[in-house]
Structure formats: C-alpha cells, structure tokens
C-alpha cells in the first residue's frame, strides 16, 4: 500500500484519539495520558478558575454506597450519596488527622461517610463520632459544595474566591427541560486547555466552514438577561456526501440545514440545541477544570427514541448516527482545532482578534466584562454583546400589558 506521511499522521492521530477515548471511559478516573500543565506560559494573568456550576459526574456513575474521588477545580474532592440518595460533595481530607476518605479505606455506611483511618463517621460533612470536643468544634465540620442533580448530571457550585472553594451560588442552576428526549449518552474526554479557549474553538464562526465543511454559516448574537448567560442563534448548511459507505444518497437536495443554538451558563455549562430537519437533540458540554489548563470535558447528549423509517430521511439517519457520530466528530475535530489558538503556545485572551473572528471577540468580551467584571476596549473587529438586565425586560413586558402600570412604574 502506498502510504504518505500525511495519511500515517492522520491515522496515528485518530488512533490516539480513539485510545484516549477508550481509556478515559473504561477506566473512569484514571489519570493516564493526562497532559502536563504549563499554566503560566499559556495563560499569563487570565484566571484559572471561574465561579459557576460544574459537573462532578453523571448521576449513573455515583451509586449508593460508593465513594468517588476526583481532582476538580484544583481541589481533591470526594462524592457519595447520603441517606436520602442526594449527592454530597466536599474535600477528600478528614478534619480529624488529614486522612483520605477515598482510596479504598473510606466507605459509606447507611448514608454516612466513614474515614478509613480512625473510622469517624460524617453526615453531610458533620462529624458524628469521636470525642465530644471534636464533634462540637465547628471547624471540624467539612464545608459541602451546593449540589443539584438534574438531567442525569450531578452538578456542584464552585467559587474560587471563597475558602475551600465552596461559597454561595450566585445564580441558580437552570438546565433545559429534556423530559421529551429520553435517550441519553454521556462521554468524557480530557482536554489540555483551559475551559475558555476550548469553548472558543467550539463557537468560532470560521471553524464551521473550515473543519465541519459547512458551505454556509450564520450566527446571530442574542440578548441575554443574566450576566452569566451568553446566547447565540446559529444556522448552517452542510453538503451531504454522494454516498455514506456503500449506500447512495438519493436526496434531490444534497445539503442539510442545521440549527445549532448555543447558550453558556458560566464557563462550566454550554448548551447546544440542535435541530437537523426535524431531528431534535440537546447537547450539554460540561467542562470542569481539573487544574491549571487541564479540563475534563463531558458531553451529555439528549435525544428522542430511535424511529425507523424505510425512507431513510434525514431525521431517521440522524437518529441512527446520534450520539456516536456527534461524539466522534466533536472530539476528533475539536482536538484538532485547538491548534488554531495554541499554534504559538499562548492564549491571547486580552488581544483583539483578526477580522472574521468577531464572534470569538464577543465571547471574550462576555467573559471579561460579565464574568470577570472588567471593561474591555472596543477594537476594530469588536462587536458588543447584548446584555439587557432582567428588570428592564420585566418593566417592558409590564408596559406593553398595561399602560397604566407602566405609568406608575416610571
Ligand atoms: S483521620 Fe479521619 S478519623 Fe482520624
Ligand atoms: Fe465544531
């Protein structure tokens, strides 16, 4: 066979990608292949961690009686289910003498976490055993992260500015309703980037044409009413191949229209609402920093039940290829397109972007102005984002409903 270097490179890349995927999914919490962090070189002053809701694990990965340790947001955390089945997440260190809860020695008994070292029991972080002076000392209460289990995802609040990273949620978790999309898939990867450039690559306008091969793409920024939510409405047209494997495509129109709207809730949650000619799905990209520039990236895909039709129309085909085509394409392409921003090994967050990448600039503007609370000067290629305070919207709605009420409101 006449193989060129380029083919070998592509195959080697793909093989490595599949191997990583398998390792991270089969050995759930292994740290094989974890890329080395080299934070300062890439990020400079850009904050490592942002407050927000982050995924710990999908709910099905935390059974009753199980103790899971994960390093997330630079902290060693442990999760287990309490008596009522609700997940509890806190530091992996026991306040007694710094023992580790995880690692096989600790266990959950009757919804209580038992430290493996001297077998003290804790319930929602509160010590239940040991001498009275130990139990009654408030500093032996382990601060627990606020936790919500929604859409099959165990999410926790992380606040880098508070001690232990626990803090009070600045906003309530509000994930979209997916009850009409009962088929679900969760898949995890570890990406050698900070969350911000990872998402930047996913939302960047140009990459839809360059990498996904779409021949028309349009993105419209949407007004957002809460500072942590950034939204865009996106449509693209994708050419179809003449054949998929041995099956010829018999469509007259050799292109499909895809609607792929984007909504961010902080940097830990990025929701895609997908509509491909009647096939509807939701994809939640959950990104949780492990530490520095290493991010755990879990795709949660919510789909309708598979429907069979001899017509093999787009809706049927999408039902067949989802979620696998989606997962493979997302990771394969996006592990490649990280090169767009890391060519020189630097994430130039504070700089203006070249012409044609205005949406990237808008995304950076949202991060800097709304999440970091700093002004960002308008450059020649800048576009403003559209933040409308919720109060104003309510006032306007009230005004259209009742002119008298509006007069008193003013
Ligand atoms: S270190 Fe945990 S009980 Fe002693
Ligand atoms: Fe993409």
mmCIF file of N, CA and C and ligand atoms in Angstrom, residues 201-202 207-208 211-212 329-330 333-334 337, ligand 2:
data_model
loop_
_atom_site.group_PDB
_atom_site.id
_atom_site.type_symbol
_atom_site.label_atom_id
_atom_site.label_comp_id
_atom_site.label_asym_id
_atom_site.label_seq_id
_atom_site.Cartn_x
_atom_site.Cartn_y
_atom_site.Cartn_z
ATOM 1 N N UNK A 201 -13.046 27.628 20.621
ATOM 2 C CA UNK A 201 -12.904 26.828 19.406
ATOM 3 C C UNK A 201 -14.225 26.232 18.956
ATOM 4 N N UNK A 202 -15.081 25.914 19.915
ATOM 5 C CA UNK A 202 -16.356 25.296 19.535
ATOM 6 C C UNK A 202 -17.308 26.327 18.931
ATOM 7 N N UNK A 207 -14.596 28.143 12.019
ATOM 8 C CA UNK A 207 -14.255 26.718 12.056
ATOM 9 C C UNK A 207 -15.382 25.847 11.496
ATOM 10 N N UNK A 208 -16.617 26.395 11.510
ATOM 11 C CA UNK A 208 -17.725 25.597 10.952
ATOM 12 C C UNK A 208 -17.500 25.352 9.467
ATOM 13 N N UNK A 211 -13.510 23.347 9.341
ATOM 14 C CA UNK A 211 -13.389 21.993 9.871
ATOM 15 C C UNK A 211 -14.617 21.136 9.607
ATOM 16 N N UNK A 212 -15.800 21.712 9.840
ATOM 17 C CA UNK A 212 -17.009 20.906 9.653
ATOM 18 C C UNK A 212 -17.417 20.854 8.191
ATOM 19 N N UNK A 329 -17.260 13.155 15.984
ATOM 20 C CA UNK A 329 -16.962 14.353 15.207
ATOM 21 C C UNK A 329 -16.527 15.494 16.123
ATOM 22 N N UNK A 330 -17.248 15.677 17.217
ATOM 23 C CA UNK A 330 -16.922 16.782 18.120
ATOM 24 C C UNK A 330 -15.497 16.652 18.633
ATOM 25 N N UNK A 333 -12.694 16.562 15.667
ATOM 26 C CA UNK A 333 -12.438 17.872 15.086
ATOM 27 C C UNK A 333 -11.901 18.856 16.115
ATOM 28 N N UNK A 334 -12.472 18.829 17.298
ATOM 29 C CA UNK A 334 -12.082 19.865 18.250
ATOM 30 C C UNK A 334 -10.737 19.613 18.893
ATOM 31 N N UNK A 337 -8.841 21.354 16.285
ATOM 32 C CA UNK A 337 -8.908 22.804 16.101
ATOM 33 C C UNK A 337 -8.387 23.578 17.301
HETATM 34 FE FE1 LIG B 2 -17.239 22.345 15.972
#
